[in-house]
CSV table of C-alpha atoms and ligand atoms in Angstrom, one decimal:
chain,number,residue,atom,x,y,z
R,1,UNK,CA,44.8,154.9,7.1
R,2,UNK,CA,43.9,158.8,6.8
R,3,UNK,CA,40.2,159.4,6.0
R,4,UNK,CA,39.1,161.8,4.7
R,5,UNK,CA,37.7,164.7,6.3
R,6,UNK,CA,34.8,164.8,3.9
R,7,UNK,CA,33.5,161.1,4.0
R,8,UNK,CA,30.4,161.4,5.5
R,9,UNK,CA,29.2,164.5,3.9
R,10,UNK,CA,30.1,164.1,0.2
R,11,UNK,CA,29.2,161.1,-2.0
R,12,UNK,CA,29.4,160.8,-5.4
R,13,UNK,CA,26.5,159.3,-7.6
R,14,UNK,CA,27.8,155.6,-8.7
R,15,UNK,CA,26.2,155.9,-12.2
R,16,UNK,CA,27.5,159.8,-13.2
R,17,UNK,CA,30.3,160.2,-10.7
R,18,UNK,CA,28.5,163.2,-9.5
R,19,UNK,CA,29.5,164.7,-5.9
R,20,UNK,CA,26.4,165.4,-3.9
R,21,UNK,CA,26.1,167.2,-0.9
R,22,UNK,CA,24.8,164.4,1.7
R,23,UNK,CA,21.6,165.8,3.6
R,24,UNK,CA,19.6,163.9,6.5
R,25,UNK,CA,16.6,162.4,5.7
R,26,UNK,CA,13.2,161.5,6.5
R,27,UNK,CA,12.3,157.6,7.0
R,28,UNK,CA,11.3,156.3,3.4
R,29,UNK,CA,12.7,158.6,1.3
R,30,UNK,CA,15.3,158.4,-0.6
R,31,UNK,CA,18.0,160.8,-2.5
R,32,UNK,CA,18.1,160.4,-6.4
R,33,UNK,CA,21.0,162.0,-8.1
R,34,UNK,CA,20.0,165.4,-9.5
R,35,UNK,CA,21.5,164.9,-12.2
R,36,UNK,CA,20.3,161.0,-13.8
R,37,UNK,CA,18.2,159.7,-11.0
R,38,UNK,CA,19.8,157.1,-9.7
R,39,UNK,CA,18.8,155.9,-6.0
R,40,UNK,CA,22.0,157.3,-3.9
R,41,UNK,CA,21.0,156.6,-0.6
R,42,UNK,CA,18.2,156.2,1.7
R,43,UNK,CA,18.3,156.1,5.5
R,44,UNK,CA,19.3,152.7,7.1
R,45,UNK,CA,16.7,151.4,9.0
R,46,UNK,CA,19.3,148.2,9.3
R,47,UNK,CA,18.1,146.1,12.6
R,48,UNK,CA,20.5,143.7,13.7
R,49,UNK,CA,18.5,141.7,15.5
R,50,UNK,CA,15.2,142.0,13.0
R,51,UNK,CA,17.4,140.4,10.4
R,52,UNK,CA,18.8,137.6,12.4
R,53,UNK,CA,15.1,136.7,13.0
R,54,UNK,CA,14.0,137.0,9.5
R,55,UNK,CA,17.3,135.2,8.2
R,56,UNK,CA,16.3,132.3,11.0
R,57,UNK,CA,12.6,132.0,9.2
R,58,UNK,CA,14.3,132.2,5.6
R,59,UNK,CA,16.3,129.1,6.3
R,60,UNK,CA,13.5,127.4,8.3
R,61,UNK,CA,11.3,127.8,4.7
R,62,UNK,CA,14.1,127.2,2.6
R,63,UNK,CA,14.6,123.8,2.7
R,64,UNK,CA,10.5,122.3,2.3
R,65,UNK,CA,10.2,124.8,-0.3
R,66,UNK,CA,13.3,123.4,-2.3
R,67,UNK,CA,12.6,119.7,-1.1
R,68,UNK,CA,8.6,119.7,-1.5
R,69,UNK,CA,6.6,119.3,-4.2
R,70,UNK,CA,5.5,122.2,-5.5
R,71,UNK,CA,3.3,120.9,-8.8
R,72,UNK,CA,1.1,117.9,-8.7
R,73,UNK,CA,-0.7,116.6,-11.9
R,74,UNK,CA,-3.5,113.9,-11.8
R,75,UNK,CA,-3.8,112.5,-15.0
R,76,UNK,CA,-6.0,109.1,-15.8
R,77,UNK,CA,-5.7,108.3,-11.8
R,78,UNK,CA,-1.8,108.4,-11.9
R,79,UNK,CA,0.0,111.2,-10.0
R,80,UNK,CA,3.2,113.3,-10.8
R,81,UNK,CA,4.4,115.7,-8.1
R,82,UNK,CA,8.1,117.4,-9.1
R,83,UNK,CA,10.0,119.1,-6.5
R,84,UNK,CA,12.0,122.7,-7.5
R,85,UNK,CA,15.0,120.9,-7.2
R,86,UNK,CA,13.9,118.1,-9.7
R,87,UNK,CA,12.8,120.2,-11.9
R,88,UNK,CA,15.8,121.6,-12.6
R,89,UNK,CA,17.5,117.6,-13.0
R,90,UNK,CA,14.4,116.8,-15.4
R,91,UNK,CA,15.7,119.7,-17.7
R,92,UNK,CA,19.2,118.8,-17.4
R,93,UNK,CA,18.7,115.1,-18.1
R,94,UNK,CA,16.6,116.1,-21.3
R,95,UNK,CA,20.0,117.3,-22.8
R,96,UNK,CA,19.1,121.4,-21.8
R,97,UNK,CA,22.2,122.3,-19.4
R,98,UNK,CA,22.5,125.6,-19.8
R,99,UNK,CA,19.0,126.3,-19.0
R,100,UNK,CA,19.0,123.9,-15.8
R,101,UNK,CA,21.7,125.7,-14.3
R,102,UNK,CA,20.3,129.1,-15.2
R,103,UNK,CA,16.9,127.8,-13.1
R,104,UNK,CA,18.9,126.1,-10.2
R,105,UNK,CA,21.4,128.7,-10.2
R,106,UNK,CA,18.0,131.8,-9.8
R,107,UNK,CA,16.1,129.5,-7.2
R,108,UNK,CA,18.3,127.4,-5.3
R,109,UNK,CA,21.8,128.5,-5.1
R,110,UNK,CA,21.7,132.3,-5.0
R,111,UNK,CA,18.7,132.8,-2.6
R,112,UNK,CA,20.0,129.9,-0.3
R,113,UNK,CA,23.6,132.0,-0.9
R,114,UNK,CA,21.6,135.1,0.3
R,115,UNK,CA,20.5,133.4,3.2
R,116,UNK,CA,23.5,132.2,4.3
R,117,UNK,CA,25.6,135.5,3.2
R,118,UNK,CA,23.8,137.8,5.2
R,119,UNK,CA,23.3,135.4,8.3
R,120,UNK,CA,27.3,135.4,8.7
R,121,UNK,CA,27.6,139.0,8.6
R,122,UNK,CA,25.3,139.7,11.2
R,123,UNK,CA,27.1,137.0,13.6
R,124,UNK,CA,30.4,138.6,12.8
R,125,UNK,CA,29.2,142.0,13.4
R,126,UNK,CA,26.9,140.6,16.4
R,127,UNK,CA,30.1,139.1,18.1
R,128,UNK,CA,32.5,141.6,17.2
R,129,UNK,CA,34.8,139.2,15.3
R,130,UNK,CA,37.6,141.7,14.9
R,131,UNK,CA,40.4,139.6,13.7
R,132,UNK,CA,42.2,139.5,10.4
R,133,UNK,CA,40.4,136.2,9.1
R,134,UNK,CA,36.7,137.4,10.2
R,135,UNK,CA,37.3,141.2,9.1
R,136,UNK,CA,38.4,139.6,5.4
R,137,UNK,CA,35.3,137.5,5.3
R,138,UNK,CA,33.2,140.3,6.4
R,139,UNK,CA,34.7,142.0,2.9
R,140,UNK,CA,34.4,140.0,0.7
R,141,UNK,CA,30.6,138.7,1.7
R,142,UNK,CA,29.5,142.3,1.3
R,143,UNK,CA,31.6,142.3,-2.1
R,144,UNK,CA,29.3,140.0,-3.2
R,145,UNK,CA,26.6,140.4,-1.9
R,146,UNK,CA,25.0,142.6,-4.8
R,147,UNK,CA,25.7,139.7,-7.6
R,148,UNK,CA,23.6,137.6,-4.9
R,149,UNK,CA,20.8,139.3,-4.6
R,150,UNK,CA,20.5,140.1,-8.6
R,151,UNK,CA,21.0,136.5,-9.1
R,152,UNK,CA,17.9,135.4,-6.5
R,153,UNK,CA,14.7,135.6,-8.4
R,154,UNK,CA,12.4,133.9,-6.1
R,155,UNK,CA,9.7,136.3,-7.5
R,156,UNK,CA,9.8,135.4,-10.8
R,157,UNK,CA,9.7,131.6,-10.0
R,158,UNK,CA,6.6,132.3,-7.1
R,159,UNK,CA,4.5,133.5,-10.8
R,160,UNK,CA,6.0,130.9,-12.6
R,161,UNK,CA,4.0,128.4,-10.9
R,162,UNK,CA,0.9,130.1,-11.5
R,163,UNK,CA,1.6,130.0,-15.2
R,164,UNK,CA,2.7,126.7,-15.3
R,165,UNK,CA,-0.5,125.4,-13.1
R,166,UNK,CA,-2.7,127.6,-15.6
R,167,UNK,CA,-1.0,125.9,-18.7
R,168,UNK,CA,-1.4,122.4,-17.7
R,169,UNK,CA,-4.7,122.7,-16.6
R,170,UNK,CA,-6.1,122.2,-20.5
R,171,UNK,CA,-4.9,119.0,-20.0
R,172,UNK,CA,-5.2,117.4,-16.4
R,173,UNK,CA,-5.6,118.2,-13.0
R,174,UNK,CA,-2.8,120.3,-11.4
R,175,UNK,CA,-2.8,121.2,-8.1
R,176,UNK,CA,0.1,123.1,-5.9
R,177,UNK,CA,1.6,121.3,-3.2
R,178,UNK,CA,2.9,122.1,0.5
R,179,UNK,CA,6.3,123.0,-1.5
R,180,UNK,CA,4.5,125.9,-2.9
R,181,UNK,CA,3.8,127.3,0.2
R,182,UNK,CA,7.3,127.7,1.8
R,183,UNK,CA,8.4,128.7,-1.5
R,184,UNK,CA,5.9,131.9,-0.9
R,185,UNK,CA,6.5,132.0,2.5
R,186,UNK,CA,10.4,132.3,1.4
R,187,UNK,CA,10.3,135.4,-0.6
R,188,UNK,CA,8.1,136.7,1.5
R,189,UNK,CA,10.7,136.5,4.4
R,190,UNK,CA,13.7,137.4,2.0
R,191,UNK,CA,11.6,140.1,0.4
R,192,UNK,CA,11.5,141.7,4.3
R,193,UNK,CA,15.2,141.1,5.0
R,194,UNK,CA,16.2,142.9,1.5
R,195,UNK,CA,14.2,145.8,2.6
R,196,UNK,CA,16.3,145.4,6.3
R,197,UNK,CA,19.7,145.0,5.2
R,198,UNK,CA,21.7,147.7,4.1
R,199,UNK,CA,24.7,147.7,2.0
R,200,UNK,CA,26.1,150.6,2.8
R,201,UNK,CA,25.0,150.7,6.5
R,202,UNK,CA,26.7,147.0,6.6
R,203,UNK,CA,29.7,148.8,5.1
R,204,UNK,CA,30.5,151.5,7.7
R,205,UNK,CA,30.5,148.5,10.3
R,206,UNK,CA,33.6,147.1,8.7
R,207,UNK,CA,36.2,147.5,11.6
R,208,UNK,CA,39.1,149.6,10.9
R,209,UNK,CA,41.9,149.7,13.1
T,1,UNK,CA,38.1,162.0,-5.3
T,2,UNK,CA,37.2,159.3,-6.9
T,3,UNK,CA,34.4,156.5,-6.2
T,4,UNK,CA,35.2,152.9,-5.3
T,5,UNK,CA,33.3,150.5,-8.2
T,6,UNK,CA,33.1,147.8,-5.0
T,7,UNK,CA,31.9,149.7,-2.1
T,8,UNK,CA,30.9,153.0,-3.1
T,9,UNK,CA,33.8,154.2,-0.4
T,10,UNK,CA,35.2,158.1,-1.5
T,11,UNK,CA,39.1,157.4,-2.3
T,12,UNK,CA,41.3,159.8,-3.6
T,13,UNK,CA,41.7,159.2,-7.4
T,14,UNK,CA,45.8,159.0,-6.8
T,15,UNK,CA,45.2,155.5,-4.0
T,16,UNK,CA,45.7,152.4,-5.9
T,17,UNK,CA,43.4,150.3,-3.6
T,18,UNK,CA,40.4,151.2,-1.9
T,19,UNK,CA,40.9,152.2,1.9
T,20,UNK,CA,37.7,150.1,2.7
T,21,UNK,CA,37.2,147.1,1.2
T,22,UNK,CA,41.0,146.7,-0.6
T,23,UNK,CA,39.7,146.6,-4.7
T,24,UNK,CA,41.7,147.9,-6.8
T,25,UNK,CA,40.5,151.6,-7.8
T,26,UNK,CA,39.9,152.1,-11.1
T,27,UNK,CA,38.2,155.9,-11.9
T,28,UNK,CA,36.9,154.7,-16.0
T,29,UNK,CA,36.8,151.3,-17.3
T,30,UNK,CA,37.0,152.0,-21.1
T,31,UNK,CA,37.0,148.4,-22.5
T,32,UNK,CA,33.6,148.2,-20.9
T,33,UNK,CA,32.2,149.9,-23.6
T,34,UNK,CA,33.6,147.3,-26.5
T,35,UNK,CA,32.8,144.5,-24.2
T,36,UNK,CA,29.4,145.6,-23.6
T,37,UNK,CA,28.9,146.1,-27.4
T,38,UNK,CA,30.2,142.2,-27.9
T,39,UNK,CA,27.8,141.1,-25.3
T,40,UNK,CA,24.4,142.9,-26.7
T,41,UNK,CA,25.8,141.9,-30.7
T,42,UNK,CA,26.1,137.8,-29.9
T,43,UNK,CA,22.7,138.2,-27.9
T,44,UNK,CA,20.9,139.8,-31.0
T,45,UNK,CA,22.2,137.3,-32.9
T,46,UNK,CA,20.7,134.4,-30.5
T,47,UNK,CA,17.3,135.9,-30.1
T,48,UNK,CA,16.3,135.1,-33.7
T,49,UNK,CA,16.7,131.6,-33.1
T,50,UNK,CA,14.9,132.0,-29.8
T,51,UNK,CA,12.2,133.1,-31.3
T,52,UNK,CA,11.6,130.9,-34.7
T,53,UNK,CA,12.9,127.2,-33.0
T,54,UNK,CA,10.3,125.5,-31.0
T,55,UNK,CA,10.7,125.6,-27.0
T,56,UNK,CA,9.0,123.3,-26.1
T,57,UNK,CA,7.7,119.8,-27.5
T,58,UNK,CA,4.7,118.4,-26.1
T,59,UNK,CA,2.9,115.0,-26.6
T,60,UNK,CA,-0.7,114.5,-26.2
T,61,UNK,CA,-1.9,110.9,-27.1
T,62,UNK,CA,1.0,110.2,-29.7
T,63,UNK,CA,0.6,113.3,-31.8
T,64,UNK,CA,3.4,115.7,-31.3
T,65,UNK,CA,2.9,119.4,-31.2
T,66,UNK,CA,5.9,122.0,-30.8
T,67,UNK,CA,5.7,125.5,-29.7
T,68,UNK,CA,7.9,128.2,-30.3
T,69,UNK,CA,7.5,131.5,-27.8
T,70,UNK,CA,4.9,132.7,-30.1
T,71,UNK,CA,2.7,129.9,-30.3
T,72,UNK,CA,2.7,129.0,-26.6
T,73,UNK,CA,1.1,132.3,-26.1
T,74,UNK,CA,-1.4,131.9,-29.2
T,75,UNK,CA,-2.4,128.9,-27.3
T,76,UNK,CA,-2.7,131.0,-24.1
T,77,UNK,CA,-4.9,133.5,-25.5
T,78,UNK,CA,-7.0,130.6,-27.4
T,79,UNK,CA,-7.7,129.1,-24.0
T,80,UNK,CA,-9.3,132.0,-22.5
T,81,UNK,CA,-6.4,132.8,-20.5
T,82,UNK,CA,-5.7,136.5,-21.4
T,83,UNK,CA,-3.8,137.7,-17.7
T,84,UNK,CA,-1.1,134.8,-18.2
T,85,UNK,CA,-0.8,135.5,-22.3
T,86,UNK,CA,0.3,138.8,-21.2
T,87,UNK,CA,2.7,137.7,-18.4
T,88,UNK,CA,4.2,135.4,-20.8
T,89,UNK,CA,4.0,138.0,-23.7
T,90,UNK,CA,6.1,140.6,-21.3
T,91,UNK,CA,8.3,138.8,-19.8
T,92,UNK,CA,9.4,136.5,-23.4
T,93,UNK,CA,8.8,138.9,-25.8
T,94,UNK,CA,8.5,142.6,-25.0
T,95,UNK,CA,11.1,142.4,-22.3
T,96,UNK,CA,14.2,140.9,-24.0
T,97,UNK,CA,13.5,143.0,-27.4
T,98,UNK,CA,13.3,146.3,-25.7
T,99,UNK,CA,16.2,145.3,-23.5
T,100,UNK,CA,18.3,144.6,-26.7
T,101,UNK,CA,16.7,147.6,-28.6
T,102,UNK,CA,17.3,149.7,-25.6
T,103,UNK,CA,20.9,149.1,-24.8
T,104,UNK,CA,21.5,149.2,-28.6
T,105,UNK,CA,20.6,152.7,-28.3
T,106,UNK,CA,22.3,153.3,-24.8
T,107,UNK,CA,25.6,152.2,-26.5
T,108,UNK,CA,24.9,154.2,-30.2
T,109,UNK,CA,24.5,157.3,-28.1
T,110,UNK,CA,28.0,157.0,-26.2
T,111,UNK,CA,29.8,155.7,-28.9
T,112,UNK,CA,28.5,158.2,-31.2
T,113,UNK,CA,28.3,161.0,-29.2
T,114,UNK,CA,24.2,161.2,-30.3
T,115,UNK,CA,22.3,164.4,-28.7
T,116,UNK,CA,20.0,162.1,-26.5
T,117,UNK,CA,18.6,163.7,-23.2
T,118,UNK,CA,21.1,161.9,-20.9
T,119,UNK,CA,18.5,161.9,-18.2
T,120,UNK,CA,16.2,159.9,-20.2
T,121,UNK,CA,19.1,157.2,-20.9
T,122,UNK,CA,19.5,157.1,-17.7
T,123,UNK,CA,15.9,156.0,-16.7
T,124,UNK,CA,15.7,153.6,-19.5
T,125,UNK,CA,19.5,152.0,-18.8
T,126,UNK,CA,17.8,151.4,-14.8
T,127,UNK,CA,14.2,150.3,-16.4
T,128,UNK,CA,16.7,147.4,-18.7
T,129,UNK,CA,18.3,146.6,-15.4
T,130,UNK,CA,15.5,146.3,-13.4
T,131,UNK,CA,12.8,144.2,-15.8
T,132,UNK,CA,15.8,142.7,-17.3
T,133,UNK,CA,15.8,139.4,-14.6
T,134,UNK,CA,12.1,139.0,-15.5
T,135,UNK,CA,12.2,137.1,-19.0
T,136,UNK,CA,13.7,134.1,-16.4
T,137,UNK,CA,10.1,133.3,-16.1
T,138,UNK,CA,9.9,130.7,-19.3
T,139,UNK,CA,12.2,129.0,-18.6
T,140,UNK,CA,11.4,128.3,-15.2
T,141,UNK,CA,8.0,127.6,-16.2
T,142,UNK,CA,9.4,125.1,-19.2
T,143,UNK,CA,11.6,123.2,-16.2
T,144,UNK,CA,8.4,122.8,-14.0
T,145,UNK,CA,6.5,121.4,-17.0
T,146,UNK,CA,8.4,118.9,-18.1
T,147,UNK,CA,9.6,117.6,-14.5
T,148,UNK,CA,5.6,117.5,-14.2
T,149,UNK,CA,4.1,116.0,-17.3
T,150,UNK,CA,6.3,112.6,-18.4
T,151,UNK,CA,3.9,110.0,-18.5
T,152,UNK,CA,5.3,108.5,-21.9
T,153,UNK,CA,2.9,108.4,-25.1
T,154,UNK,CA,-0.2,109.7,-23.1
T,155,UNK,CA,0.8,113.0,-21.4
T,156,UNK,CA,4.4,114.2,-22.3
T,157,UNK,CA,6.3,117.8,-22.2
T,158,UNK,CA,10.1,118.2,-23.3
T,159,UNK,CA,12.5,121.1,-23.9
T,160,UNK,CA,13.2,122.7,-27.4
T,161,UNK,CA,16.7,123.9,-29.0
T,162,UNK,CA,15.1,127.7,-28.2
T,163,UNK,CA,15.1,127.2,-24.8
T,164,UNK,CA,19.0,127.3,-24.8
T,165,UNK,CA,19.1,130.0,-27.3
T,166,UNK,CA,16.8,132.5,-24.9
T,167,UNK,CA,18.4,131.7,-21.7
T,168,UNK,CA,21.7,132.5,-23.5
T,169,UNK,CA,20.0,135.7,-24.7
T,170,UNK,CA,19.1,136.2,-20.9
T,171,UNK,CA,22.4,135.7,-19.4
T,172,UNK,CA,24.0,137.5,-22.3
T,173,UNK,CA,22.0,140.9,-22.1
T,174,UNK,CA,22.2,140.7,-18.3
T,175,UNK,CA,26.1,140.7,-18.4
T,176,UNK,CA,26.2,143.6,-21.7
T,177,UNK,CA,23.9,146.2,-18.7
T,178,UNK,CA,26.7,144.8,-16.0
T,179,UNK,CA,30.1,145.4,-17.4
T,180,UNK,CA,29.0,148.8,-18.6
T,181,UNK,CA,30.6,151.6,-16.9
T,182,UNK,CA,27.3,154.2,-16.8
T,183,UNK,CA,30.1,156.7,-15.9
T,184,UNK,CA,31.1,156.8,-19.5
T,185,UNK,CA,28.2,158.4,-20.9
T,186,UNK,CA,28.3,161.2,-18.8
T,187,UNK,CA,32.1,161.8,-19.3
T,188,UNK,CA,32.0,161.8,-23.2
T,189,UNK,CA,28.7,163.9,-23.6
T,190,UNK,CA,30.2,166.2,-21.1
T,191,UNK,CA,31.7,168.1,-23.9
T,192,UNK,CA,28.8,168.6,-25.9
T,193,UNK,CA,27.1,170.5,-22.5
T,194,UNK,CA,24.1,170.2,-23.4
T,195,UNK,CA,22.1,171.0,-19.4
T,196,UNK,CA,19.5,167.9,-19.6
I,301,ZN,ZN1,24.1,160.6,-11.0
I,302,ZN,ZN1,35.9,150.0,-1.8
């Protein structure tokens, strides 16, 4: 397929369609669009090897922060812990779908999606998987890979267990359990690998024959 | 030249698929606009309900107490808790108004052709993306509560009809910002030239 000659020096603002000259730039800065201020580009500081590490620690926190409890309540010498994952089956069994899967959709699936989406990229870049099948893959991972990262909100839920702990506490006891930990520890570690990975660095490493 | 909605790749405008990653290339999507307009109308028409029905229902030694959005955060502020009321008051309230109000006015000004700085439109269509994911927080904070506090007559929390309504809100106005095609405001206002 022909490129073009202009590829690499020309790009064209996603939100305006405006073509901008591109320029080199200094580490941690990035290009706005002169004309409405959208980020364009920044300068790909996309480590191969930093992001296999950080996606190896993500899934080593993943699963005690989704299997853990997170909340515990003493109440009259009784305890109640809830995991993340039951407290999305707690709202579903009350009747309230719609908002159990909007929670396990934000906490569970997308992040551990995220995870998983970015750890087969890097082994099919890392091992040069050129072939038909991997270079597809390779696609349609990075297609997606914007929806997955809007959909992970693992800040939001890190606050919302403040706020739920400071709620309850009129009432009983609450303390935040081991699961509340690796839940921090998790976006944390995916917080690092976001700022790593690069869409558009991941995007000029799609082989093309 | 023309940009690739999927990967940002530079095609010419006359390729039907993108050399990169294969979409198909499409330089304007012009139903956007009506969709987008559907989206933001049905989610205006939830968040009243959201906001007067109770979200949550919470028994404390056999009396039964409901809170709507409003109330839960009276209660916050009553309790001395002033740094969480306004969390809660941003991220329930403020957030999903002004995201509704704000793409209201996004979508007036291109349909309407209004003489709005475009560069300010701009800032506030990426400040609705951006804060947009945060009014999440109540409901995740509802789903942790009531997984945590069920101990029958004594001690119990449950979910309110409002809590479908605002996450219906939320996933409503998330999808109105998404299927917009910014690309469109700058085309029609083109004519009017106006240099901000
Ligand atoms: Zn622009
Ligand atoms: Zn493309």
């Amino acid at each position: 397929m022909p490129k073009s000659l202009d590829q690499d020096t020309i790009i064209l603002c996603r939100s305006c369609d405006l073509a901008v000259q591109r320029r080199a730039l200094p580490s941690n800065v990035r290009a706005l669009c002169p004309r409405c201020h959208t980020a364009l580009y920044d300068v790909p500081y996309c480590s191969v090897n930093g992001m296999l590490a950080l996606c190896i620690a993500a899934i080593l926190f993943y699963i005690p922060a989704n299997f853990l409890p997170v909340l515990e309540i003493h109440f009259l010498g009784s305890i109640r812990a809830t995991t993340v994952y039951e407290s999305a089956v707690a709202v579903w069994v009350q009747g309230y779908w719609i908002v159990a899967v909007a929670v396990i959709a934000a906490a569970v699936i997308a992040p551990g999606l995220l995870i998983l989406s970015i750890l087969l990229q890097i082994i099919i870049v890392k091992r040069r998987l050129h072939s038909d099948f991997w270079q597809q893959t390779y696609r349609r991972l990075l297609k997606n890979h914007g929806l997955l990262s809007q959909l992970s909100m693992l800040e939001i839920y890190v606050i919302s267990f403040l706020v739920a702990a400071f709620n309850l506490s009129d009432f009983s006891d609450i303390y935040l359990g081991m699961g509340t930990f690796c839940f921090g520890m998790l976006f944390l570690v995916i917080l690092f690998l976001q700022r790593e990975y690069n869409l558009e660095h991941m995007w000029r490493m799609v082989h093309e024959e | 030249m023309t940009l690739c909605g999927t990967c940002r790749n530079i095609n010419a405008i006359s390729d039907a698929r993108c050399s990169r990653c294969y979409s198909k290339i499409q330089p304007r999507n012009e139903q956007s606009l009506q969709q987008s307009w559907a989206l933001l109308i049905t989610a205006a028409i939830l968040l009243i309900p959201a906001n007067i029905y109770p979200i949550t229902m919470l028994t404390n030694q056999g009396k039964v107490t409901y809170d709507t959005i409003f109330t839960g955060i009276v209660h916050l502020v009553h309790s001395d808790m002033i740094p969480i009321a306004i969390i809660v008051f941003t991220a329930s309230i403020l957030v999903p108004w002004l995201k509704i109000a704000g793409l209201a006015i996004y979508l007036t000004a291109i349909s309407f052709n209004l003489p709005i700085s475009k560069k300010k439109l701009m800032v506030g269509f990426h400040i609705i993306e951006w804060i947009g994911r945060w009014s999440m927080l109540d409901l995740f904070v509802i789903a942790l509560t009531v997984a945590v506090v069920n101990m029958g007559q004594l001690l119990d929390a449950k979910p309110a009809p409002a809590a479908t309504a605002f996450a219906l809100v939320i996933l409503l106005t998330q999808l109105a910002a998404k299927v917009l095609d910014t690309r469109l405001l700058w085309d029609r206002l083109e004519k009017n030239n106006d240099t901000n």
